[in-house]
Structure formats: structure tokens, C-alpha cells
Coordinates of C-alpha atoms and ligand atoms in Angstrom, one line a residue:
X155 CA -128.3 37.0 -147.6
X156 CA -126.8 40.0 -148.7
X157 CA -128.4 40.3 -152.1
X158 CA -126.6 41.3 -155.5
X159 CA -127.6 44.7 -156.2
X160 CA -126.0 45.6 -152.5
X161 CA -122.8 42.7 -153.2
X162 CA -122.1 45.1 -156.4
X163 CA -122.2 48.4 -154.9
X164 CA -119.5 47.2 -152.6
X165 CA -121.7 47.3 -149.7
X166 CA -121.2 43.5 -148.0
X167 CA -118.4 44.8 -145.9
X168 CA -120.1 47.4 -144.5
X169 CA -123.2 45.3 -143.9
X170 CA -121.3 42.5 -141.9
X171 CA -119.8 44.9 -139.7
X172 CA -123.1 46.2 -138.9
X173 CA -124.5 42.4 -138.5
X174 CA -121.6 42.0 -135.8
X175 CA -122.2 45.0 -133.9
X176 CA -125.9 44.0 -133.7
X177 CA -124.4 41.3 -131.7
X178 CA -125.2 38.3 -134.1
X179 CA -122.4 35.5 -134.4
X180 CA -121.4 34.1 -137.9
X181 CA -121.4 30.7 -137.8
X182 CA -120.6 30.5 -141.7
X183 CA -120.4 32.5 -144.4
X184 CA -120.0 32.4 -148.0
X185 CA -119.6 34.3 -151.3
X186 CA -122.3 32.8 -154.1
X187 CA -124.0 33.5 -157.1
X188 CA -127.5 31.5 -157.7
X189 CA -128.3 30.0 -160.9
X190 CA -132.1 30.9 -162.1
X191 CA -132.9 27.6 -160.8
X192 CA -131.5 27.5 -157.2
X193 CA -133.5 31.7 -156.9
X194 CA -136.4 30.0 -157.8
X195 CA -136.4 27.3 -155.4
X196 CA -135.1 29.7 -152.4
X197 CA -138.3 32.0 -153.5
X198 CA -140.7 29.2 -154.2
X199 CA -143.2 30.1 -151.6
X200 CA -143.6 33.6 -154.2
X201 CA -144.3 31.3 -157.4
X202 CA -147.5 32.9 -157.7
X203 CA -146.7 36.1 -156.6
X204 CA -146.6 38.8 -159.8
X205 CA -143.3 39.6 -159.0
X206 CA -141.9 36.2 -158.9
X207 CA -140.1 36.0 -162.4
X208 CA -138.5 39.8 -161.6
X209 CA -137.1 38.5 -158.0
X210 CA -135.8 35.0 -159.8
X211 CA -134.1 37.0 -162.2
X212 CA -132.5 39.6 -159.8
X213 CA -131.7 37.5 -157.3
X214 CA -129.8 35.2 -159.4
X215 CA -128.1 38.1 -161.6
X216 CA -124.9 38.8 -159.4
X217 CA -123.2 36.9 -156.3
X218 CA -124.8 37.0 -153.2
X219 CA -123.3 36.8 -149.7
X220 CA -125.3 33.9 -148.0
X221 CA -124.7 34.0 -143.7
X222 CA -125.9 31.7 -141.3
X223 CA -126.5 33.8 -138.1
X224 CA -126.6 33.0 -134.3
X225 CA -128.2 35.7 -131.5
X226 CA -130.8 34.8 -129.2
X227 CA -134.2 35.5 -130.4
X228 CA -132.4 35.6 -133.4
X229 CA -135.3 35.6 -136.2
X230 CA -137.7 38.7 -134.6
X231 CA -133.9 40.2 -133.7
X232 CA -132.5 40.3 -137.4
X233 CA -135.9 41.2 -139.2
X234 CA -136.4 44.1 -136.6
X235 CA -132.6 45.2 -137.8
X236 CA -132.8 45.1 -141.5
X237 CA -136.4 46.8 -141.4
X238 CA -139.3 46.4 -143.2
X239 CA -139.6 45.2 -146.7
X240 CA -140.3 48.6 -148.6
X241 CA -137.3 50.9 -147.9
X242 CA -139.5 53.8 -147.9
X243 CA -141.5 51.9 -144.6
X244 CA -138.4 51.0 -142.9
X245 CA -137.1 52.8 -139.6
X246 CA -134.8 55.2 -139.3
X247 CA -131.2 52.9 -138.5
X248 CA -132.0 49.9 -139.9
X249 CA -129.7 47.7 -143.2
X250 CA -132.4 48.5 -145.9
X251 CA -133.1 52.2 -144.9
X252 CA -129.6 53.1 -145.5
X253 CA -128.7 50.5 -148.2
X254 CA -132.2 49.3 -150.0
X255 CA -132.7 51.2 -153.8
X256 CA -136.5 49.5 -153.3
X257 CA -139.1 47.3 -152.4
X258 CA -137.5 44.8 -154.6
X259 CA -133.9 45.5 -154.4
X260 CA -133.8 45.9 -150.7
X261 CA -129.9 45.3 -150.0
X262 CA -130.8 41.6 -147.8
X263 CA -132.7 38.9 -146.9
X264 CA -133.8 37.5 -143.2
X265 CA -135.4 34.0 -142.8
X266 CA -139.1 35.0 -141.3
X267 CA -139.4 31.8 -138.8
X268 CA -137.0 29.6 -137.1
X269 CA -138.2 26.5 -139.0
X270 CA -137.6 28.4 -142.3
X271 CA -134.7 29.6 -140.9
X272 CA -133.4 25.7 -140.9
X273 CA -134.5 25.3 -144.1
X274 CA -132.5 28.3 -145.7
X275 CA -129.2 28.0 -144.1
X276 CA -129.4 24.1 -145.4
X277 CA -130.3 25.2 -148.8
X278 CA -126.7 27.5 -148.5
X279 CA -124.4 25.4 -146.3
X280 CA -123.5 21.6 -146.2
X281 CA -122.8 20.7 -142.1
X282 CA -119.4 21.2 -142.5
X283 CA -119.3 24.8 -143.8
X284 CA -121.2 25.8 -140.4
X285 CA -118.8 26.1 -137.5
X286 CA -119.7 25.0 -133.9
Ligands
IDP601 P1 -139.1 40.1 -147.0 O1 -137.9 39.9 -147.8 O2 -139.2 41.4 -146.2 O3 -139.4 38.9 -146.1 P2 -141.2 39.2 -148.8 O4 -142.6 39.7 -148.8 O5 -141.0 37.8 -148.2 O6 -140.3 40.3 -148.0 O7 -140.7 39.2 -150.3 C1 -139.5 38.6 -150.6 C2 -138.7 39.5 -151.5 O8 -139.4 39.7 -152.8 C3 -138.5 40.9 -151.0 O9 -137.5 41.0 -150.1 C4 -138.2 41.7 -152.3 O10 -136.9 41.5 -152.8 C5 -139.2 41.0 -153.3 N1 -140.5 41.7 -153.3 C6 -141.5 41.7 -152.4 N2 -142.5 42.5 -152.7 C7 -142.2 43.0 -154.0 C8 -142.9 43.8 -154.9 O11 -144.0 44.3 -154.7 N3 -142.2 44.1 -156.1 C9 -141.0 43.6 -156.4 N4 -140.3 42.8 -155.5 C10 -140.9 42.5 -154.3
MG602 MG1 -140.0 36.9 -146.7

């Protein structure tokens, strides 16, 4: 996901042109905006986190751009590309260094496992909406 705070700065065009040249495929794609309910559910494995009702409320407080990606390796691939949670930890190169505000508005999410991975692109897409 590209995530609202980077959607509204006009970023997402920028970002998908760097997803591409990293050499992942976009097998769909979509422009969204999450009601409080459907943020909550996406982040449910933070409920108890103490930052849980701040990320639910950001995350569901401008359109997101939701991508289901293909690359070999894919997972390790994209999380190594968009850096390290904390902009202020992440490398020199990578999506949040140059777009992330902070820890919390860092500018995207990447699934963290290929079995998660499954889950989240079925949470964003129906079958259909995911070309072959
Ligand atoms: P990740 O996105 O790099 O996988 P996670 O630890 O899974 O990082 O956290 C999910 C999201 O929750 C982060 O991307 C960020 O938006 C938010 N978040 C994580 N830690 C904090 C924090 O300490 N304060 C505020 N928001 C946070
Ligand atoms: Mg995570």
C-alpha cells in the first residue's frame, strides 16, 4: 500500500515508477480509502500495540493505493526496498527514506511473509481484479 499521508502529497506516481524499476510486476492495482473498520482489521495483529488507535485512524483518513506485487523473492525483495520502519533507520535509496515524514507515517506498507502476503492482497482484491 501506498499509504494516505504519501497518496496526498502527490507522491503515488512517483512511488510506482520506483516499484517498476525495482523490477516488481503489478498484477493489480487500485485507488481506495479504508473505513475505520476495514484499518482496523488490516492492522489487527497491532490491537494491543499503544499505537494502534493512532495507525487505525491514519490509515483510514485519506485513500490509499493498495498493489498486489509479483518479483521473485518478492517479500525479503520489497521490505529491503522500502527500508526499515523508522525513516530515520532506513538506508540511504530506499521509498521511506526519501518519502516517510515518520515512524508512523512512513509513505507504504510491505506484507512481512508470503502467507501474510496472501492474506493482504485478498483483503484488497477479489480474484478478478488480479491479472494473470
Ligand atoms: P512495518 O510497516 O515496517 O512492517 P510494523 O512494526 O509492522 O512496521 O508496524 C506497522 C505500522 O504501524 C508501521 O508501518 C507504522 O505506520 C505504524 N507504527 C509502527 N510503530 C509505530 C510507533 O512506534 N508509533 C506510531 N506508529 C507506528
Ligand atoms: Mg509490519
Amino acid at each position: 500500500m501506498i499509504k494516505p499521508e504519501a497518496v496526498a502529497a502527490g507522491h503515488s506516481g512517483k512511488i510506482i515508477d520506483m516499484i517498476i524499476a525495482a523490477g516488481f510486476k503489478i498484477k493489480a492495482m487500485k485507488l481506495t480509502k479504508l473505513s475505520k473498520e476495514r484499518a482496523g482489521e488490516f492492522y489487527e495483529v497491532h490491537k494491543e500495540r499503544p499505537f494502534y488507535g493512532e495507525l487505525v485512524a491514519y490509515m483510514s483518513g485519506g485513500p490509499i493505493v493498495a498493489m498486489a506485487l509479483e518479483k521473485d523473492n518478492a517479500v525479503a525483495d520489497f521490505r529491503k526496498f522500502i527500508g526499515a520502519t523508522d525513516p530515520a533507520e532506513a538506508a540511504e535509496g530506499t521509498i521511506r527514506k526519501r518519502f516517510a515524514k515518520s515512524k508512523g507515517e512512513n509513505a507504504v506498507h510491505g506484507s512481512d511473509s508470503d502467507e501474510n502476503a496472501a492474506i493482504e492482497i485478498a483483503f484488497h482484491f477479489a480474484d478478478s481484479e488480479i491479472v494473470g
